[in-house]
Amino acid sequence: MEEAIIADQLTFAYDQLTAVDHVDFKVKEGEILSFLGPNGAGKTTTVKMLTGQLRPKEGKAVLLGMDVVQETERVQAQIGVCFEDPNLYEQMSAEENLNLFAKLFGVKDFDAAALLVRVGLDGRGKDRVETYSKGLKQRLMVARSLVNRPRILFLDEPTEGLDPVSSETIRNVILEERERGATVFLTTHDMVEADKLSDRVAFIDHGEIVALDTPHNLKQLYGKRAIKAEVARADGRLEIKEIILDNPETAEAIQELFTQEQVVTIHSEEATLEDIFIRITGRGLAG
Ligand code: ATP
């Protein structure tokens, strides 16, 4: 399979501040890669370099075999981009916004209504965008990024601060796009979203990738698996017991739990991506 995205030592600095520091990674065609990191980690700056909006200070980005700086327009014709801040024409309807984009991209046989159905905006297509809520605007932004049937889709924090229905709609569209064969580059600081959607996740912190693997492998490598049991004490109160799996003493501990305790509930636990992020970087995803 061809590499859809190659980031080769990508670096960017705002004056003295190095926002992205010699970042290397590759994304295969049809893959969903998420950049997971707290505010200010360098996610948006990376997306801007990948999509030709910022020129790297060092290194380069190659999309579908084309150098982004040298062939910006050809690259941009093949990609869809959705940023956090809505930049829609508020006075125009949703359909007009989409049709305008289709015209700019020279897309023939464009069906705005069908695209609006996909993002759950059917019935609202003729309404002016200024009447939309934040979630509806974001769904329209996602729709707009799909107008040119992009081979690579860049979504910068697409569900940030949205209601659950809008978030779920957007996640479903992302999965459908992968089904269609598109490559997806997603940034988020939502570990559940990264876990659910991504084939691989890159942890980004202070402009550097500190880990990159499948969610499963990250959990295997850095996480600890455990079972948690609620046991009833003699006075009737419940106590929580945790047994770490993958220890030499695990089998004995489990046997002891069942022979010597009155087990009320039991469930297995695995590390979350946030647990692992904290373990690697010493800080959480919230800020
Ligand atoms: P967020 O989730 O807040 O969007 P992020 O991971 O996308 O965070 P970036 O927006 O890429 O992070 O920012 C990386 C660093 O660069 C931060 O320290 C930020 O303050 C700084 N930065 C971003 N844009 C500018 C700018 N235009 N001028 C100066 N510094 C900037």
PDB file of C-alpha atoms and ligand atoms in Angstrom:
ATOM      1  CA  MET A   1       0.000   0.000   0.000  1.00  0.00           C
ATOM      2  CA  GLU A   2       1.172   3.521  -0.843  1.00  0.00           C
ATOM      3  CA  GLU A   3       2.104   6.008   1.877  1.00  0.00           C
ATOM      4  CA  ALA A   4      -0.530   8.749   1.880  1.00  0.00           C
ATOM      5  CA  ILE A   5       1.372  11.039   4.257  1.00  0.00           C
ATOM      6  CA  ILE A   6       5.070  11.246   5.001  1.00  0.00           C
ATOM      7  CA  ALA A   7       6.257  13.732   7.601  1.00  0.00           C
ATOM      8  CA  ASP A   8      10.013  13.966   7.453  1.00  0.00           C
ATOM      9  CA  GLN A   9      11.648  15.910  10.292  1.00  0.00           C
ATOM     10  CA  LEU A  10       8.813  18.467  10.202  1.00  0.00           C
ATOM     11  CA  THR A  11       9.670  21.492  12.314  1.00  0.00           C
ATOM     12  CA  PHE A  12       8.014  24.842  12.953  1.00  0.00           C
ATOM     13  CA  ALA A  13       8.772  27.700  15.348  1.00  0.00           C
ATOM     14  CA  TYR A  14       6.764  30.812  16.203  1.00  0.00           C
ATOM     15  CA  ASP A  15       9.620  33.247  16.976  1.00  0.00           C
ATOM     16  CA  GLN A  16      11.540  31.588  19.813  1.00  0.00           C
ATOM     17  CA  LEU A  17       8.942  28.880  20.485  1.00  0.00           C
ATOM     18  CA  THR A  18       9.488  25.573  18.717  1.00  0.00           C
ATOM     19  CA  ALA A  19       5.902  24.339  18.300  1.00  0.00           C
ATOM     20  CA  VAL A  20       6.725  21.217  16.266  1.00  0.00           C
ATOM     21  CA  ASP A  21      10.148  19.684  16.686  1.00  0.00           C
ATOM     22  CA  HIS A  22      11.545  17.321  14.019  1.00  0.00           C
ATOM     23  CA  VAL A  23       8.466  15.150  13.760  1.00  0.00           C
ATOM     24  CA  ASP A  24       8.649  11.953  11.674  1.00  0.00           C
ATOM     25  CA  PHE A  25       5.774   9.643  10.791  1.00  0.00           C
ATOM     26  CA  LYS A  26       4.035   7.932   7.898  1.00  0.00           C
ATOM     27  CA  VAL A  27       0.373   7.191   7.280  1.00  0.00           C
ATOM     28  CA  LYS A  28      -0.697   4.504   4.833  1.00  0.00           C
ATOM     29  CA  GLU A  29      -3.561   4.982   2.415  1.00  0.00           C
ATOM     30  CA  GLY A  30      -6.853   4.051   4.055  1.00  0.00           C
ATOM     31  CA  GLU A  31      -5.506   4.430   7.578  1.00  0.00           C
ATOM     32  CA  ILE A  32      -6.832   6.640  10.393  1.00  0.00           C
ATOM     33  CA  LEU A  33      -4.016   8.212  12.403  1.00  0.00           C
ATOM     34  CA  SER A  34      -4.825  10.354  15.425  1.00  0.00           C
ATOM     35  CA  PHE A  35      -2.589  12.933  17.025  1.00  0.00           C
ATOM     36  CA  LEU A  36      -3.462  12.916  20.692  1.00  0.00           C
ATOM     37  CA  GLY A  37      -2.092  15.605  22.966  1.00  0.00           C
ATOM     38  CA  PRO A  38      -3.051  18.437  25.322  1.00  0.00           C
ATOM     39  CA  ASN A  39      -3.636  22.081  24.324  1.00  0.00           C
ATOM     40  CA  GLY A  40      -0.540  23.638  22.867  1.00  0.00           C
ATOM     41  CA  ALA A  41       1.170  20.314  22.090  1.00  0.00           C
ATOM     42  CA  GLY A  42       1.620  21.247  18.422  1.00  0.00           C
ATOM     43  CA  LYS A  43      -1.282  19.432  16.762  1.00  0.00           C
ATOM     44  CA  THR A  44      -2.761  22.335  14.790  1.00  0.00           C
ATOM     45  CA  THR A  45       0.677  23.536  13.698  1.00  0.00           C
ATOM     46  CA  THR A  46       1.402  20.052  12.348  1.00  0.00           C
ATOM     47  CA  VAL A  47      -1.889  19.973  10.410  1.00  0.00           C
ATOM     48  CA  LYS A  48      -1.131  23.408   8.966  1.00  0.00           C
ATOM     49  CA  MET A  49       2.232  22.230   7.661  1.00  0.00           C
ATOM     50  CA  LEU A  50       0.737  19.032   6.254  1.00  0.00           C
ATOM     51  CA  THR A  51      -1.985  20.962   4.417  1.00  0.00           C
ATOM     52  CA  GLY A  52       0.243  23.683   2.976  1.00  0.00           C
ATOM     53  CA  GLN A  53      -0.918  26.527   5.231  1.00  0.00           C
ATOM     54  CA  LEU A  54       2.393  26.905   7.062  1.00  0.00           C
ATOM     55  CA  ARG A  55       5.776  26.406   5.500  1.00  0.00           C
ATOM     56  CA  PRO A  56       8.003  24.149   7.619  1.00  0.00           C
ATOM     57  CA  LYS A  57      11.155  25.774   9.005  1.00  0.00           C
ATOM     58  CA  GLU A  58      12.861  22.433   8.562  1.00  0.00           C
ATOM     59  CA  GLY A  59      11.924  19.087   7.085  1.00  0.00           C
ATOM     60  CA  LYS A  60       9.122  18.382   4.640  1.00  0.00           C
ATOM     61  CA  ALA A  61       5.711  16.845   4.197  1.00  0.00           C
ATOM     62  CA  VAL A  62       4.931  14.573   1.248  1.00  0.00           C
ATOM     63  CA  LEU A  63       1.276  13.778   0.494  1.00  0.00           C
ATOM     64  CA  LEU A  64       0.364  11.144  -2.113  1.00  0.00           C
ATOM     65  CA  GLY A  65       3.911  11.393  -3.428  1.00  0.00           C
ATOM     66  CA  MET A  66       3.834  15.203  -3.774  1.00  0.00           C
ATOM     67  CA  ASP A  67       5.932  17.643  -1.777  1.00  0.00           C
ATOM     68  CA  VAL A  68       3.441  19.956  -0.064  1.00  0.00           C
ATOM     69  CA  VAL A  69       5.556  23.106  -0.428  1.00  0.00           C
ATOM     70  CA  GLN A  70       6.463  22.512  -4.059  1.00  0.00           C
ATOM     71  CA  GLU A  71       3.052  21.304  -5.236  1.00  0.00           C
ATOM     72  CA  THR A  72       0.668  23.007  -2.830  1.00  0.00           C
ATOM     73  CA  GLU A  73      -2.238  23.430  -5.244  1.00  0.00           C
ATOM     74  CA  ARG A  74      -2.129  19.896  -6.591  1.00  0.00           C
ATOM     75  CA  VAL A  75      -1.982  18.588  -3.033  1.00  0.00           C
ATOM     76  CA  GLN A  76      -4.863  20.780  -1.895  1.00  0.00           C
ATOM     77  CA  ALA A  77      -7.068  19.508  -4.719  1.00  0.00           C
ATOM     78  CA  GLN A  78      -6.758  15.996  -3.279  1.00  0.00           C
ATOM     79  CA  ILE A  79      -7.341  16.739   0.382  1.00  0.00           C
ATOM     80  CA  GLY A  80     -10.181  17.856   2.636  1.00  0.00           C
ATOM     81  CA  VAL A  81      -9.496  20.064   5.629  1.00  0.00           C
ATOM     82  CA  CYS A  82     -11.670  20.850   8.620  1.00  0.00           C
ATOM     83  CA  PHE A  83     -10.372  23.202  11.300  1.00  0.00           C
ATOM     84  CA  GLU A  84     -11.798  23.970  14.702  1.00  0.00           C
ATOM     85  CA  ASP A  85     -12.965  27.530  13.991  1.00  0.00           C
ATOM     86  CA  PRO A  86     -15.928  27.677  11.633  1.00  0.00           C
ATOM     87  CA  ASN A  87     -15.107  29.687   8.520  1.00  0.00           C
ATOM     88  CA  LEU A  88     -18.381  29.384   6.688  1.00  0.00           C
ATOM     89  CA  TYR A  89     -20.349  32.020   4.819  1.00  0.00           C
ATOM     90  CA  GLU A  90     -22.882  32.768   7.518  1.00  0.00           C
ATOM     91  CA  GLN A  91     -25.271  34.741   5.302  1.00  0.00           C
ATOM     92  CA  MET A  92     -25.549  31.857   2.864  1.00  0.00           C
ATOM     93  CA  SER A  93     -27.457  28.604   3.269  1.00  0.00           C
ATOM     94  CA  ALA A  94     -25.703  25.292   3.899  1.00  0.00           C
ATOM     95  CA  GLU A  95     -26.401  24.187   0.332  1.00  0.00           C
ATOM     96  CA  GLU A  96     -25.023  27.435  -1.060  1.00  0.00           C
ATOM     97  CA  ASN A  97     -21.855  27.026   1.009  1.00  0.00           C
ATOM     98  CA  LEU A  98     -21.335  23.506  -0.308  1.00  0.00           C
ATOM     99  CA  ASN A  99     -22.191  24.396  -3.915  1.00  0.00           C
ATOM    100  CA  LEU A 100     -19.742  27.284  -3.822  1.00  0.00           C
ATOM    101  CA  PHE A 101     -16.970  24.955  -2.702  1.00  0.00           C
ATOM    102  CA  ALA A 102     -17.904  22.383  -5.321  1.00  0.00           C
ATOM    103  CA  LYS A 103     -17.611  25.120  -7.957  1.00  0.00           C
ATOM    104  CA  LEU A 104     -14.215  26.238  -6.634  1.00  0.00           C
ATOM    105  CA  PHE A 105     -12.965  22.656  -6.778  1.00  0.00           C
ATOM    106  CA  GLY A 106     -14.564  22.060 -10.186  1.00  0.00           C
ATOM    107  CA  VAL A 107     -16.516  19.053  -8.893  1.00  0.00           C
ATOM    108  CA  LYS A 108     -19.027  17.849 -11.469  1.00  0.00           C
ATOM    109  CA  ASP A 109     -22.375  16.226 -10.569  1.00  0.00           C
ATOM    110  CA  PHE A 110     -22.172  17.538  -7.044  1.00  0.00           C
ATOM    111  CA  ASP A 111     -25.146  16.616  -4.870  1.00  0.00           C
ATOM    112  CA  ALA A 112     -25.288  18.941  -1.871  1.00  0.00           C
ATOM    113  CA  ALA A 113     -28.498  17.390  -0.519  1.00  0.00           C
ATOM    114  CA  ALA A 114     -26.962  13.910  -0.374  1.00  0.00           C
ATOM    115  CA  LEU A 115     -23.935  15.216   1.483  1.00  0.00           C
ATOM    116  CA  LEU A 116     -26.147  17.050   3.963  1.00  0.00           C
ATOM    117  CA  VAL A 117     -28.006  13.800   4.681  1.00  0.00           C
ATOM    118  CA  ARG A 118     -24.696  12.156   5.564  1.00  0.00           C
ATOM    119  CA  VAL A 119     -23.994  14.725   8.272  1.00  0.00           C
ATOM    120  CA  GLY A 120     -27.582  14.723   9.546  1.00  0.00           C
ATOM    121  CA  LEU A 121     -28.433  18.172   8.174  1.00  0.00           C
ATOM    122  CA  ASP A 122     -31.240  17.079   5.865  1.00  0.00           C
ATOM    123  CA  GLY A 123     -34.104  19.492   6.168  1.00  0.00           C
ATOM    124  CA  ARG A 124     -31.751  22.345   7.159  1.00  0.00           C
ATOM    125  CA  GLY A 125     -30.001  22.780   3.825  1.00  0.00           C
ATOM    126  CA  LYS A 126     -31.901  25.906   2.813  1.00  0.00           C
ATOM    127  CA  ASP A 127     -31.429  27.668   6.175  1.00  0.00           C
ATOM    128  CA  ARG A 128     -28.828  30.369   6.539  1.00  0.00           C
ATOM    129  CA  VAL A 129     -25.760  29.192   8.428  1.00  0.00           C
ATOM    130  CA  GLU A 130     -26.072  32.043  10.940  1.00  0.00           C
ATOM    131  CA  THR A 131     -29.144  30.234  12.327  1.00  0.00           C
ATOM    132  CA  TYR A 132     -27.106  27.063  13.042  1.00  0.00           C
ATOM    133  CA  SER A 133     -25.880  25.945  16.468  1.00  0.00           C
ATOM    134  CA  LYS A 134     -22.171  25.220  17.007  1.00  0.00           C
ATOM    135  CA  GLY A 135     -22.705  21.485  16.459  1.00  0.00           C
ATOM    136  CA  LEU A 136     -24.601  22.013  13.206  1.00  0.00           C
ATOM    137  CA  LYS A 137     -21.935  24.395  11.918  1.00  0.00           C
ATOM    138  CA  GLN A 138     -19.250  21.852  12.681  1.00  0.00           C
ATOM    139  CA  ARG A 139     -21.194  19.146  10.827  1.00  0.00           C
ATOM    140  CA  LEU A 140     -21.411  21.498   7.862  1.00  0.00           C
ATOM    141  CA  MET A 141     -17.650  22.115   8.088  1.00  0.00           C
ATOM    142  CA  VAL A 142     -17.087  18.361   7.925  1.00  0.00           C
ATOM    143  CA  ALA A 143     -19.450  18.121   4.943  1.00  0.00           C
ATOM    144  CA  ARG A 144     -17.570  20.935   3.239  1.00  0.00           C
ATOM    145  CA  SER A 145     -14.268  19.107   3.696  1.00  0.00           C
ATOM    146  CA  LEU A 146     -15.776  16.170   1.757  1.00  0.00           C
ATOM    147  CA  VAL A 147     -17.000  18.143  -1.267  1.00  0.00           C
ATOM    148  CA  ASN A 148     -14.032  17.227  -3.472  1.00  0.00           C
ATOM    149  CA  ARG A 149     -14.121  13.538  -2.410  1.00  0.00           C
ATOM    150  CA  PRO A 150     -10.672  13.898  -0.844  1.00  0.00           C
ATOM    151  CA  ARG A 151      -8.134  11.121  -0.770  1.00  0.00           C
ATOM    152  CA  ILE A 152      -6.867  12.462   2.545  1.00  0.00           C
ATOM    153  CA  LEU A 153      -9.054  14.076   5.151  1.00  0.00           C
ATOM    154  CA  PHE A 154      -7.557  16.342   7.848  1.00  0.00           C
ATOM    155  CA  LEU A 155      -9.767  17.001  10.838  1.00  0.00           C
ATOM    156  CA  ASP A 156      -8.433  19.268  13.582  1.00  0.00           C
ATOM    157  CA  GLU A 157     -10.318  18.585  16.831  1.00  0.00           C
ATOM    158  CA  PRO A 158     -13.545  17.974  14.905  1.00  0.00           C
ATOM    159  CA  THR A 159     -15.712  17.155  17.920  1.00  0.00           C
ATOM    160  CA  GLU A 160     -14.230  19.621  20.413  1.00  0.00           C
ATOM    161  CA  GLY A 161     -16.967  21.032  22.649  1.00  0.00           C
ATOM    162  CA  LEU A 162     -19.824  19.497  20.662  1.00  0.00           C
ATOM    163  CA  ASP A 163     -23.032  17.833  21.799  1.00  0.00           C
ATOM    164  CA  PRO A 164     -22.991  13.998  21.795  1.00  0.00           C
ATOM    165  CA  VAL A 165     -25.228  13.676  18.718  1.00  0.00           C
ATOM    166  CA  SER A 166     -23.049  15.950  16.580  1.00  0.00           C
ATOM    167  CA  SER A 167     -19.895  14.196  17.833  1.00  0.00           C
ATOM    168  CA  GLU A 168     -21.288  10.772  17.017  1.00  0.00           C
ATOM    169  CA  THR A 169     -22.448  11.923  13.571  1.00  0.00           C
ATOM    170  CA  ILE A 170     -18.965  13.205  12.807  1.00  0.00           C
ATOM    171  CA  ARG A 171     -17.305  10.013  14.071  1.00  0.00           C
ATOM    172  CA  ASN A 172     -19.558   7.932  11.835  1.00  0.00           C
ATOM    173  CA  VAL A 173     -18.685  10.062   8.833  1.00  0.00           C
ATOM    174  CA  ILE A 174     -14.981   9.558   9.588  1.00  0.00           C
ATOM    175  CA  LEU A 175     -15.453   5.783   9.637  1.00  0.00           C
ATOM    176  CA  GLU A 176     -17.472   5.897   6.396  1.00  0.00           C
ATOM    177  CA  GLU A 177     -14.692   7.881   4.750  1.00  0.00           C
ATOM    178  CA  ARG A 178     -12.173   5.241   5.714  1.00  0.00           C
ATOM    179  CA  GLU A 179     -14.522   2.627   4.220  1.00  0.00           C
ATOM    180  CA  ARG A 180     -14.523   4.658   1.025  1.00  0.00           C
ATOM    181  CA  GLY A 181     -10.731   4.337   1.026  1.00  0.00           C
ATOM    182  CA  ALA A 182      -9.785   7.786   2.308  1.00  0.00           C
ATOM    183  CA  THR A 183      -6.876   8.325   4.664  1.00  0.00           C
ATOM    184  CA  VAL A 184      -7.767  10.290   7.782  1.00  0.00           C
ATOM    185  CA  PHE A 185      -5.484  12.450   9.912  1.00  0.00           C
ATOM    186  CA  LEU A 186      -7.266  13.460  13.074  1.00  0.00           C
ATOM    187  CA  THR A 187      -6.188  15.585  16.012  1.00  0.00           C
ATOM    188  CA  THR A 188      -7.902  15.339  19.353  1.00  0.00           C
ATOM    189  CA  HIS A 189      -7.379  15.558  23.071  1.00  0.00           C
ATOM    190  CA  ASP A 190     -10.213  13.110  23.626  1.00  0.00           C
ATOM    191  CA  MET A 191      -8.690   9.742  24.436  1.00  0.00           C
ATOM    192  CA  VAL A 192     -11.969   7.853  23.967  1.00  0.00           C
ATOM    193  CA  GLU A 193     -12.340   9.270  20.490  1.00  0.00           C
ATOM    194  CA  ALA A 194      -8.744   8.426  19.613  1.00  0.00           C
ATOM    195  CA  ASP A 195      -9.188   4.903  20.945  1.00  0.00           C
ATOM    196  CA  LYS A 196     -12.472   4.280  19.111  1.00  0.00           C
ATOM    197  CA  LEU A 197     -11.528   5.652  15.730  1.00  0.00           C
ATOM    198  CA  SER A 198      -7.839   5.244  15.158  1.00  0.00           C
ATOM    199  CA  ASP A 199      -5.853   2.525  13.502  1.00  0.00           C
ATOM    200  CA  ARG A 200      -2.822   4.128  15.135  1.00  0.00           C
ATOM    201  CA  VAL A 201      -2.359   6.909  17.655  1.00  0.00           C
ATOM    202  CA  ALA A 202       0.575   9.314  17.990  1.00  0.00           C
ATOM    203  CA  PHE A 203       1.062  10.920  21.386  1.00  0.00           C
ATOM    204  CA  ILE A 204       2.310  14.474  20.938  1.00  0.00           C
ATOM    205  CA  ASP A 205       3.760  16.541  23.740  1.00  0.00           C
ATOM    206  CA  HIS A 206       5.745  19.793  23.527  1.00  0.00           C
ATOM    207  CA  GLY A 207       6.005  19.439  19.752  1.00  0.00           C
ATOM    208  CA  GLU A 208       7.420  15.930  19.779  1.00  0.00           C
ATOM    209  CA  ILE A 209       5.949  12.499  19.125  1.00  0.00           C
ATOM    210  CA  VAL A 210       6.612  10.499  22.270  1.00  0.00           C
ATOM    211  CA  ALA A 211       4.847   7.276  21.196  1.00  0.00           C
ATOM    212  CA  LEU A 212       3.131   6.015  18.044  1.00  0.00           C
ATOM    213  CA  ASP A 213       1.354   2.676  17.741  1.00  0.00           C
ATOM    214  CA  THR A 214      -2.036   0.997  17.618  1.00  0.00           C
ATOM    215  CA  PRO A 215      -4.197   1.628  20.700  1.00  0.00           C
ATOM    216  CA  HIS A 216      -3.945  -2.089  21.433  1.00  0.00           C
ATOM    217  CA  ASN A 217      -0.150  -2.132  21.328  1.00  0.00           C
ATOM    218  CA  LEU A 218       0.152   1.024  23.401  1.00  0.00           C
ATOM    219  CA  LYS A 219      -1.954  -0.614  26.093  1.00  0.00           C
ATOM    220  CA  GLN A 220       0.107  -3.787  25.909  1.00  0.00           C
ATOM    221  CA  LEU A 221       3.391  -1.921  26.037  1.00  0.00           C
ATOM    222  CA  TYR A 222       2.705   0.736  28.631  1.00  0.00           C
ATOM    223  CA  GLY A 223      -0.511  -0.170  30.367  1.00  0.00           C
ATOM    224  CA  LYS A 224      -1.242  -2.513  33.184  1.00  0.00           C
ATOM    225  CA  ARG A 225      -4.132  -4.910  33.028  1.00  0.00           C
ATOM    226  CA  ALA A 226      -6.014  -5.604  36.215  1.00  0.00           C
ATOM    227  CA  ILE A 227      -9.178  -7.039  37.639  1.00  0.00           C
ATOM    228  CA  LYS A 228     -11.177  -5.211  40.233  1.00  0.00           C
ATOM    229  CA  ALA A 229     -13.460  -7.016  42.634  1.00  0.00           C
ATOM    230  CA  GLU A 230     -15.951  -5.745  45.165  1.00  0.00           C
ATOM    231  CA  VAL A 231     -15.844  -7.984  48.205  1.00  0.00           C
ATOM    232  CA  ALA A 232     -18.259  -7.937  51.131  1.00  0.00           C
ATOM    233  CA  ARG A 233     -16.686  -7.498  54.561  1.00  0.00           C
ATOM    234  CA  ALA A 234     -18.027  -9.092  57.747  1.00  0.00           C
ATOM    235  CA  ASP A 235     -19.811  -5.845  58.664  1.00  0.00           C
ATOM    236  CA  GLY A 236     -21.554  -5.867  55.261  1.00  0.00           C
ATOM    237  CA  ARG A 237     -19.561  -2.989  53.781  1.00  0.00           C
ATOM    238  CA  LEU A 238     -17.976  -3.358  50.357  1.00  0.00           C
ATOM    239  CA  GLU A 239     -14.257  -3.209  49.778  1.00  0.00           C
ATOM    240  CA  ILE A 240     -12.479  -2.916  46.420  1.00  0.00           C
ATOM    241  CA  LYS A 241      -9.639  -5.335  45.691  1.00  0.00           C
ATOM    242  CA  GLU A 242      -7.397  -4.936  42.677  1.00  0.00           C
ATOM    243  CA  ILE A 243      -5.308  -7.727  41.220  1.00  0.00           C
ATOM    244  CA  ILE A 244      -2.713  -6.890  38.606  1.00  0.00           C
ATOM    245  CA  LEU A 245      -2.670  -9.416  35.790  1.00  0.00           C
ATOM    246  CA  ASP A 246       0.558 -10.567  34.129  1.00  0.00           C
ATOM    247  CA  ASN A 247       2.336 -10.973  37.501  1.00  0.00           C
ATOM    248  CA  PRO A 248       3.848 -14.253  38.704  1.00  0.00           C
ATOM    249  CA  GLU A 249       1.559 -14.009  41.742  1.00  0.00           C
ATOM    250  CA  THR A 250      -1.612 -13.370  39.726  1.00  0.00           C
ATOM    251  CA  ALA A 251      -2.972 -16.940  39.724  1.00  0.00           C
ATOM    252  CA  GLU A 252      -2.480 -17.311  43.446  1.00  0.00           C
ATOM    253  CA  ALA A 253      -4.078 -13.937  44.166  1.00  0.00           C
ATOM    254  CA  ILE A 254      -7.147 -14.835  42.105  1.00  0.00           C
ATOM    255  CA  GLN A 255      -7.485 -18.161  43.842  1.00  0.00           C
ATOM    256  CA  GLU A 256      -7.213 -16.453  47.219  1.00  0.00           C
ATOM    257  CA  LEU A 257      -9.840 -13.929  46.209  1.00  0.00           C
ATOM    258  CA  PHE A 258     -12.386 -16.611  45.442  1.00  0.00           C
ATOM    259  CA  THR A 259     -11.592 -18.937  48.308  1.00  0.00           C
ATOM    260  CA  GLN A 260     -11.192 -16.393  51.069  1.00  0.00           C
ATOM    261  CA  GLU A 261     -13.422 -13.493  50.131  1.00  0.00           C
ATOM    262  CA  GLN A 262     -17.069 -13.016  49.432  1.00  0.00           C
ATOM    263  CA  VAL A 263     -16.923 -11.612  45.905  1.00  0.00           C
ATOM    264  CA  VAL A 264     -19.904  -9.431  44.981  1.00  0.00           C
ATOM    265  CA  THR A 265     -18.842  -8.055  41.587  1.00  0.00           C
ATOM    266  CA  ILE A 266     -15.790  -8.494  39.420  1.00  0.00           C
ATOM    267  CA  HIS A 267     -14.624  -6.817  36.233  1.00  0.00           C
ATOM    268  CA  SER A 268     -11.461  -6.486  34.212  1.00  0.00           C
ATOM    269  CA  GLU A 269      -9.774  -3.173  33.586  1.00  0.00           C
ATOM    270  CA  GLU A 270      -7.253  -2.018  31.073  1.00  0.00           C
ATOM    271  CA  ALA A 271      -5.269   1.178  30.988  1.00  0.00           C
ATOM    272  CA  THR A 272      -6.833   4.049  29.084  1.00  0.00           C
ATOM    273  CA  LEU A 273      -4.838   6.034  26.544  1.00  0.00           C
ATOM    274  CA  GLU A 274      -4.842   8.902  29.041  1.00  0.00           C
ATOM    275  CA  ASP A 275      -3.278   6.673  31.739  1.00  0.00           C
ATOM    276  CA  ILE A 276      -0.565   5.784  29.267  1.00  0.00           C
ATOM    277  CA  PHE A 277      -0.105   9.389  28.152  1.00  0.00           C
ATOM    278  CA  ILE A 278       0.430  10.392  31.777  1.00  0.00           C
ATOM    279  CA  ARG A 279       2.843   7.536  32.281  1.00  0.00           C
ATOM    280  CA  ILE A 280       4.955   8.598  29.307  1.00  0.00           C
ATOM    281  CA  THR A 281       4.800  12.390  29.629  1.00  0.00           C
ATOM    282  CA  GLY A 282       4.042  12.967  33.296  1.00  0.00           C
ATOM    283  CA  ARG A 283       0.991  15.089  32.427  1.00  0.00           C
ATOM    284  CA  GLY A 284      -2.617  14.596  31.414  1.00  0.00           C
ATOM    285  CA  LEU A 285      -4.501  15.507  28.250  1.00  0.00           C
ATOM    286  CA  ALA A 286      -6.634  18.240  29.766  1.00  0.00           C
ATOM    287  CA  GLY A 287      -4.220  21.147  29.554  1.00  0.00           C
TER     288      GLY A 287
HETATM  289  P1  ATP B   1      -4.837  23.245  20.785  1.00  0.00           P
HETATM  290  O1  ATP B   1      -5.466  21.980  21.194  1.00  0.00           O
HETATM  291  O2  ATP B   1      -4.914  24.316  21.851  1.00  0.00           O
HETATM  292  O3  ATP B   1      -5.247  23.742  19.431  1.00  0.00           O
HETATM  293  P2  ATP B   1      -2.364  22.315  19.604  1.00  0.00           P
HETATM  294  O4  ATP B   1      -1.830  21.020  20.069  1.00  0.00           O
HETATM  295  O5  ATP B   1      -3.103  22.357  18.328  1.00  0.00           O
HETATM  296  O6  ATP B   1      -3.261  22.944  20.750  1.00  0.00           O
HETATM  297  P3  ATP B   1      -0.759  24.398  18.468  1.00  0.00           P
HETATM  298  O7  ATP B   1      -1.944  25.278  18.211  1.00  0.00           O
HETATM  299  O8  ATP B   1      -0.099  23.770  17.311  1.00  0.00           O
HETATM  300  O9  ATP B   1      -1.126  23.300  19.539  1.00  0.00           O
HETATM  301  O10 ATP B   1       0.291  25.277  19.264  1.00  0.00           O
HETATM  302  C1  ATP B   1       1.596  24.824  19.599  1.00  0.00           C
HETATM  303  C2  ATP B   1       2.323  25.920  20.336  1.00  0.00           C
HETATM  304  O11 ATP B   1       2.519  27.035  19.465  1.00  0.00           O
HETATM  305  C3  ATP B   1       1.585  26.470  21.545  1.00  0.00           C
HETATM  306  O12 ATP B   1       2.532  26.749  22.556  1.00  0.00           O
HETATM  307  C4  ATP B   1       0.928  27.723  21.036  1.00  0.00           C
HETATM  308  O13 ATP B   1       0.760  28.661  22.073  1.00  0.00           O
HETATM  309  C5  ATP B   1       1.938  28.217  20.019  1.00  0.00           C
HETATM  310  N1  ATP B   1       1.301  28.958  18.910  1.00  0.00           N
HETATM  311  C6  ATP B   1       0.312  28.497  18.118  1.00  0.00           C
HETATM  312  N2  ATP B   1      -0.027  29.416  17.179  1.00  0.00           N
HETATM  313  C7  ATP B   1       0.759  30.498  17.411  1.00  0.00           C
HETATM  314  C8  ATP B   1       0.905  31.792  16.791  1.00  0.00           C
HETATM  315  N3  ATP B   1       0.169  32.124  15.736  1.00  0.00           N
HETATM  316  N4  ATP B   1       1.828  32.626  17.299  1.00  0.00           N
HETATM  317  C9  ATP B   1       2.592  32.289  18.355  1.00  0.00           C
HETATM  318  N5  ATP B   1       2.520  31.078  18.992  1.00  0.00           N
HETATM  319  C10 ATP B   1       1.620  30.199  18.529  1.00  0.00           C
END
